[in-house]
Short mmCIF file of C-alpha atoms in Angstrom, two decimals:
data_model
loop_
_atom_site.label_atom_id
_atom_site.label_comp_id
_atom_site.label_asym_id
_atom_site.label_seq_id
_atom_site.Cartn_x
_atom_site.Cartn_y
_atom_site.Cartn_z
CA MET A 464 16.01 -2.83 -0.31
CA PRO A 465 17.14 -6.52 1.28
CA GLU A 466 21.38 -7.52 1.98
CA PHE A 467 22.37 -10.25 -0.23
CA GLY A 468 25.72 -10.99 0.71
CA ALA A 469 28.61 -11.15 -1.31
CA ASP A 470 28.10 -14.02 -4.29
CA ARG A 471 29.45 -17.37 -4.21
CA THR A 472 29.86 -20.39 -6.59
CA VAL A 473 27.25 -22.96 -5.76
CA PRO A 474 26.52 -26.30 -8.18
CA ILE A 475 23.48 -26.18 -10.53
CA GLY A 476 22.25 -29.39 -9.08
CA SER A 477 21.46 -28.04 -5.49
CA LEU A 478 19.33 -25.31 -6.68
CA VAL A 479 15.79 -25.45 -7.30
CA LEU A 480 13.69 -24.42 -10.33
CA ALA A 481 10.25 -24.41 -9.16
CA GLY A 482 7.87 -21.81 -8.50
CA SER A 483 8.24 -19.25 -10.39
CA PRO A 484 5.97 -16.39 -10.92
CA ARG A 485 6.18 -16.87 -14.76
CA LEU A 486 2.82 -19.35 -15.88
CA ALA A 487 4.39 -20.66 -19.17
CA GLY A 488 7.73 -21.01 -17.46
CA GLU A 489 10.46 -19.84 -18.87
CA ASP A 490 11.34 -18.35 -23.01
CA ASP A 491 12.99 -21.10 -24.91
CA ALA A 492 14.51 -18.70 -26.82
CA HIS A 493 15.53 -15.81 -24.33
CA VAL A 494 17.36 -18.73 -22.82
CA ARG A 495 19.19 -19.90 -26.17
CA VAL A 496 20.34 -16.03 -26.52
CA LEU A 497 21.72 -16.27 -22.79
CA ALA A 498 23.64 -19.40 -23.55
CA ASP A 499 25.19 -17.72 -26.71
CA THR A 500 26.21 -14.81 -25.22
CA ASP A 501 30.40 -14.06 -24.42
CA ALA A 502 29.43 -11.60 -22.13
CA ALA A 503 29.37 -12.34 -18.22
CA LEU A 504 26.09 -13.00 -16.63
CA PRO A 505 25.10 -10.73 -13.51
CA PRO A 506 24.95 -13.79 -10.12
CA ILE A 507 21.41 -15.39 -9.61
CA LEU A 508 19.60 -14.75 -7.10
CA ALA A 509 18.60 -17.74 -4.45
CA HIS A 510 16.23 -18.61 -1.28
CA ARG A 511 18.95 -19.69 0.93
CA PRO A 512 16.66 -21.78 3.10
CA SER A 513 15.04 -23.57 -0.32
CA MET A 514 17.97 -23.36 -2.40
CA ARG A 515 14.75 -22.19 -4.84
CA VAL A 516 16.22 -19.26 -7.76
CA ILE A 517 14.13 -16.29 -7.04
CA ASP A 518 15.57 -14.65 -9.78
CA GLY A 519 17.91 -15.97 -13.05
CA ARG A 520 16.03 -18.99 -14.05
CA HIS A 521 16.80 -18.47 -17.20
CA ARG A 522 20.19 -18.13 -16.61
CA VAL A 523 20.62 -21.13 -15.10
CA ARG A 524 18.67 -22.87 -18.09
CA ALA A 525 21.58 -21.15 -20.25
CA ALA A 526 24.53 -22.57 -18.25
CA LEU A 527 23.22 -25.95 -18.28
CA LEU A 528 22.84 -25.69 -21.88
CA ARG A 529 26.25 -24.38 -21.95
CA GLY A 530 27.27 -27.88 -20.26
CA GLU A 531 28.26 -25.86 -17.35
CA GLU A 532 27.85 -27.53 -13.34
CA GLU A 533 28.37 -24.23 -11.37
CA ILE A 534 27.03 -20.66 -11.10
CA ARG A 535 27.71 -17.58 -9.14
CA ALA A 536 24.67 -17.02 -7.02
CA ARG A 537 23.91 -14.15 -4.11
CA PHE A 538 21.60 -15.50 -1.49
CA PHE A 539 17.92 -14.16 0.40
CA ASP A 540 17.79 -15.04 3.77
CA GLY A 541 13.87 -14.35 4.37
CA ASP A 542 10.51 -16.70 4.62
CA ASP A 543 9.00 -18.29 1.73
CA ALA A 544 5.90 -15.06 1.42
CA GLU A 545 9.17 -12.47 1.14
CA ALA A 546 11.20 -14.25 -1.36
CA PHE A 547 8.20 -14.67 -3.66
CA LEU A 548 7.36 -11.05 -3.78
CA LEU A 549 11.15 -10.21 -4.47
CA SER A 550 11.34 -12.90 -7.24
CA VAL A 551 7.94 -10.83 -8.68
CA SER A 552 9.82 -7.49 -8.35
CA GLU A 553 13.30 -8.76 -9.50
CA ASN A 554 11.58 -10.15 -12.66
CA VAL A 555 9.61 -7.16 -13.11
CA ALA A 556 12.29 -4.48 -12.88
CA HIS A 557 15.11 -6.35 -15.28
CA GLY A 558 15.75 -9.01 -17.75
CA LEU A 559 12.58 -10.68 -19.15
CA PRO A 560 10.19 -8.54 -18.32
CA LEU A 561 7.13 -10.64 -16.67
CA SER A 562 3.79 -10.53 -18.86
CA ARG A 563 0.41 -8.66 -17.34
CA SER A 564 -1.32 -11.77 -16.74
CA ASP A 565 1.47 -13.19 -14.44
CA ARG A 566 1.93 -10.14 -12.72
CA ALA A 567 -1.42 -10.23 -11.81
CA ALA A 568 -1.39 -14.21 -10.96
CA ALA A 569 1.56 -13.24 -9.00
CA VAL A 570 -0.46 -10.67 -6.97
CA GLU A 571 -3.31 -13.13 -6.52
CA ARG A 572 -0.66 -15.39 -4.80
CA ILE A 573 0.42 -12.67 -2.67
CA LEU A 574 -2.97 -11.86 -1.52
CA ARG A 575 -3.35 -15.83 -0.47
CA HIS A 576 -0.74 -15.84 1.57
CA THR A 577 -0.16 -12.89 2.55
CA PRO A 578 -3.19 -10.82 2.94
CA GLU A 579 -2.30 -8.01 5.01
CA TRP A 580 0.41 -6.77 2.67
CA SER A 581 -1.01 -3.04 1.22
CA ASP A 582 -1.90 -2.34 -2.08
CA ARG A 583 0.76 -0.26 -2.79
CA ALA A 584 3.24 -2.40 -0.98
CA ILE A 585 2.31 -5.59 -3.35
CA ALA A 586 1.39 -2.98 -6.66
CA ASP A 587 5.49 -1.54 -6.12
CA ALA A 588 7.00 -5.06 -6.12
CA THR A 589 4.06 -6.25 -9.06
CA GLY A 590 4.87 -3.41 -11.33
CA LEU A 591 0.68 -2.99 -11.72
CA SER A 592 -1.06 -0.02 -10.37
CA ALA A 593 -2.44 0.41 -6.27
CA ARG A 594 -5.98 0.58 -8.01
CA THR A 595 -5.56 -2.85 -10.18
CA VAL A 596 -4.03 -4.55 -7.12
CA ALA A 597 -7.29 -3.15 -5.26
CA ASP A 598 -9.43 -4.40 -8.17
CA ILE A 599 -7.56 -8.07 -7.50
CA ARG A 600 -8.23 -8.09 -4.16
CA ARG A 601 -11.79 -7.41 -3.86
CA ARG A 602 -12.44 -10.09 -6.67
CA ALA A 603 -9.91 -12.50 -5.04
CA THR A 604 -11.21 -12.28 -1.41
CA ALA A 605 -14.64 -12.05 -2.09
CA GLY A 606 -17.18 -13.54 0.92
CA THR A 607 -14.03 -13.37 2.99
CA PRO A 608 -13.55 -12.29 6.00
CA GLN A 609 -10.99 -8.55 5.56
CA SER A 610 -7.93 -7.96 7.94
CA HIS A 611 -8.71 -4.68 9.45
CA THR A 612 -5.20 -3.20 9.06
CA ARG A 613 -2.24 -3.51 6.31
CA ILE A 614 1.20 -4.03 6.27
CA GLY A 615 2.59 -1.08 3.80
CA ARG A 616 5.99 -0.76 1.90
CA ASP A 617 8.44 0.76 5.45
CA GLY A 618 7.01 -2.33 7.07
CA ARG A 619 4.87 -0.51 9.60
CA ARG A 620 1.62 -1.81 10.05
CA ARG A 621 -1.75 0.84 9.45
CA PRO A 622 -5.69 0.58 9.74
CA VAL A 623 -7.10 -0.08 6.40
CA ASP A 624 -9.62 3.29 7.13
CA PRO A 625 -7.97 5.38 9.05
CA ALA A 626 -10.36 7.24 10.41
CA ALA A 627 -12.29 4.13 11.54
CA GLY A 628 -9.11 3.63 13.61
CA ARG A 629 -8.93 6.86 15.18
CA ARG A 630 -12.34 6.50 15.96
CA ARG A 631 -11.56 3.78 17.66
CA VAL A 632 -9.26 5.07 19.69
CA GLY A 633 -11.53 7.80 20.81
CA GLU A 634 -13.75 5.44 21.94
CA LEU A 635 -11.48 3.09 24.02
CA LEU A 636 -9.82 6.78 25.49
CA ALA A 637 -13.19 7.37 27.06
CA ALA A 638 -13.47 4.12 28.27
CA ASN A 639 -9.96 3.31 29.49
CA PRO A 640 -8.35 6.69 30.22
CA ASP A 641 -5.59 5.53 32.37
CA ALA A 642 -4.36 3.00 29.80
CA SER A 643 -1.28 3.53 28.43
CA LEU A 644 -0.64 4.84 24.61
CA ARG A 645 1.12 1.61 23.68
CA GLU A 646 -2.12 -0.55 25.84
CA ILE A 647 -4.92 1.82 23.41
CA ALA A 648 -2.24 1.91 20.21
CA ARG A 649 -2.24 -2.42 20.20
CA ALA A 650 -6.03 -2.68 21.00
CA ALA A 651 -7.06 -0.42 18.37
CA GLY A 652 -4.18 -1.43 15.72
CA VAL A 653 -2.57 1.96 14.88
CA SER A 654 0.88 3.65 16.05
CA PRO A 655 0.97 4.73 19.84
CA GLY A 656 1.68 8.38 17.57
CA THR A 657 -1.99 8.16 16.35
CA VAL A 658 -3.23 7.47 19.94
CA ARG A 659 -1.42 10.81 20.91
CA SER A 660 -2.30 12.66 18.66
CA VAL A 661 -5.66 12.20 19.13
CA LYS A 662 -5.81 12.27 22.84
CA GLU A 663 -4.01 15.97 22.48
CA ARG A 664 -7.11 16.79 19.70
CA LEU A 665 -9.78 15.66 22.53
CA ARG A 666 -8.26 17.37 25.16
CA ALA A 667 -7.98 20.48 23.17
CA ALA A 668 -10.91 20.68 21.45
CA PRO A 669 -14.46 22.14 22.36
CA GLU A 670 -17.11 19.49 22.28
CA GLU A 671 -18.57 18.86 18.80
CA PRO A 672 -21.19 20.44 17.03
CA PRO A 673 -24.02 17.06 16.09
CA PRO A 674 -23.36 15.86 12.41
CA VAL A 675 -25.65 17.78 10.32
CA ALA A 676 -28.16 15.00 8.87
CA ASP A 677 -27.64 15.65 5.34
CA PRO A 678 -25.41 18.47 4.27
CA GLY A 679 -27.11 18.53 0.69
CA ALA A 680 -30.20 19.89 1.49
CA LEU A 681 -28.49 22.86 3.45
CA ILE A 682 -26.56 23.66 0.78
CA SER A 683 -29.41 23.36 -1.47
CA ARG A 684 -31.48 26.01 0.38
CA LEU A 685 -28.29 28.39 0.34
CA ARG A 686 -28.71 28.03 -3.53
CA GLN A 687 -32.16 28.58 -3.74
CA ASP A 688 -31.37 32.05 -1.83
CA PRO A 689 -31.32 34.88 -3.79
CA SER A 690 -29.19 36.75 -1.66
CA VAL A 691 -26.17 33.94 -2.31
CA ARG A 692 -26.75 33.50 -5.94
CA PHE A 693 -26.47 36.55 -6.99
CA ASN A 694 -23.60 37.54 -5.20
CA GLU A 695 -20.33 36.45 -6.25
CA ALA A 696 -18.35 36.04 -3.05
CA ASN A 697 -21.52 34.21 -1.67
CA ARG A 698 -21.54 31.96 -4.91
CA ALA A 699 -17.62 31.08 -4.90
CA LEU A 700 -18.87 30.03 -0.86
CA LEU A 701 -21.49 27.59 -1.92
CA ARG A 702 -18.89 26.30 -4.80
CA LEU A 703 -16.67 25.41 -1.57
CA LEU A 704 -19.29 24.14 0.27
CA ASP A 705 -20.55 22.13 -2.52
CA ALA A 706 -17.31 20.38 -3.11
CA HIS A 707 -17.54 19.03 0.91
CA ALA A 708 -20.49 18.07 0.34
CA SER A 709 -20.38 15.78 -3.01
CA THR A 710 -17.44 13.83 -0.92
CA ASP A 711 -18.59 13.60 2.93
CA HIS A 712 -17.80 10.25 2.80
CA ALA A 713 -15.00 9.70 0.72
CA TRP A 714 -12.16 11.02 3.23
CA PRO A 715 -11.24 7.57 4.55
CA ARG A 716 -10.71 6.40 1.14
CA PHE A 717 -8.46 9.79 0.05
CA ALA A 718 -6.08 9.04 3.31
CA SER A 719 -6.22 4.96 2.16
CA GLN A 720 -5.28 5.62 -1.07
CA LEU A 721 -2.80 8.67 -1.05
CA PRO A 722 0.72 8.01 -2.07
CA GLU A 723 2.88 7.47 1.26
CA HIS A 724 5.04 10.20 0.22
CA CYS A 725 2.45 12.86 -0.23
CA THR A 726 1.47 12.60 3.43
CA GLU A 727 2.85 15.35 4.79
CA LEU A 728 2.20 17.60 1.87
CA VAL A 729 -1.65 17.11 2.42
CA ARG A 730 -1.69 16.82 5.98
CA THR A 731 -0.32 20.55 5.79
CA LEU A 732 -2.45 21.78 3.33
CA ALA A 733 -5.51 19.86 5.25
CA ARG A 734 -4.64 21.77 8.59
CA ARG A 735 -4.33 24.85 6.58
CA TYR A 736 -7.56 25.01 5.18
CA ALA A 737 -9.38 23.55 8.95
CA HIS A 738 -8.04 26.35 10.28
CA ARG A 739 -9.24 28.70 7.49
CA TRP A 740 -13.06 27.10 7.90
CA ALA A 741 -12.74 27.46 11.83
CA GLU A 742 -11.77 30.84 11.55
CA LEU A 743 -15.14 31.64 9.34
CA ALA A 744 -17.47 29.31 11.59
CA GLU A 745 -15.76 32.11 14.98
CA GLU A 746 -16.29 34.58 12.61
CA LEU A 747 -19.81 33.67 11.98
CA ASP A 748 -21.00 33.50 15.46
CA ARG A 749 -19.95 36.75 16.69
#
């Protein structure tokens, strides 16, 4: 959460009202309601470098309607892109909410200036779903080169396709075995922790078997085997194998679209299930 410090009184004439995320501008009826109220209104939020109003344009216009020349304000010191993102998030959270069209237009503007922000980070700020943001990104950036990393809500940069990032780490480690974790991480666009994890896995894991060309064909053969079809335990195993085959190419999407607060739970479950599958393979090897 940004820090704004204590509010202070500023001349209304020093403020800039341009750059609103509202496509139709301020709502006159809402301005009149605010101008008629006797209640103390909260301070506005302004971008200190430009003096542009981030949140509170209706309050500024209401103050002008009452003939006032000053208003209480807090200040944000980030850059223009961060100020616009904050303007959208503040106007989604309270007051007169942005319309869906306003928020969709805000997503397009954010993507033009900071396409490296993740879908979830933009979704949190605009009040739209991450899926909607992803759809707008696809339409707005069709035919343009895409960044391989995104900046998440915590400010950390992560690869769009985590599996591709780990594969790149493996290739770089093989080509540069003496490189440091940070050097590999920088070249692959991942965190040093990811490099360490891949390095440990490569060190501990036996050589991987060649990939199966078509898991679906193998499962089809199992499904046609009467000894599998007419045994309840084998049918249950077949259902598990079939579920994996149907999502064989979806794992990068699962990883990239999973909410960040769920990653630890899913990581724990994935490792547990992977261990069970490995135990089954070892049992069948005997």
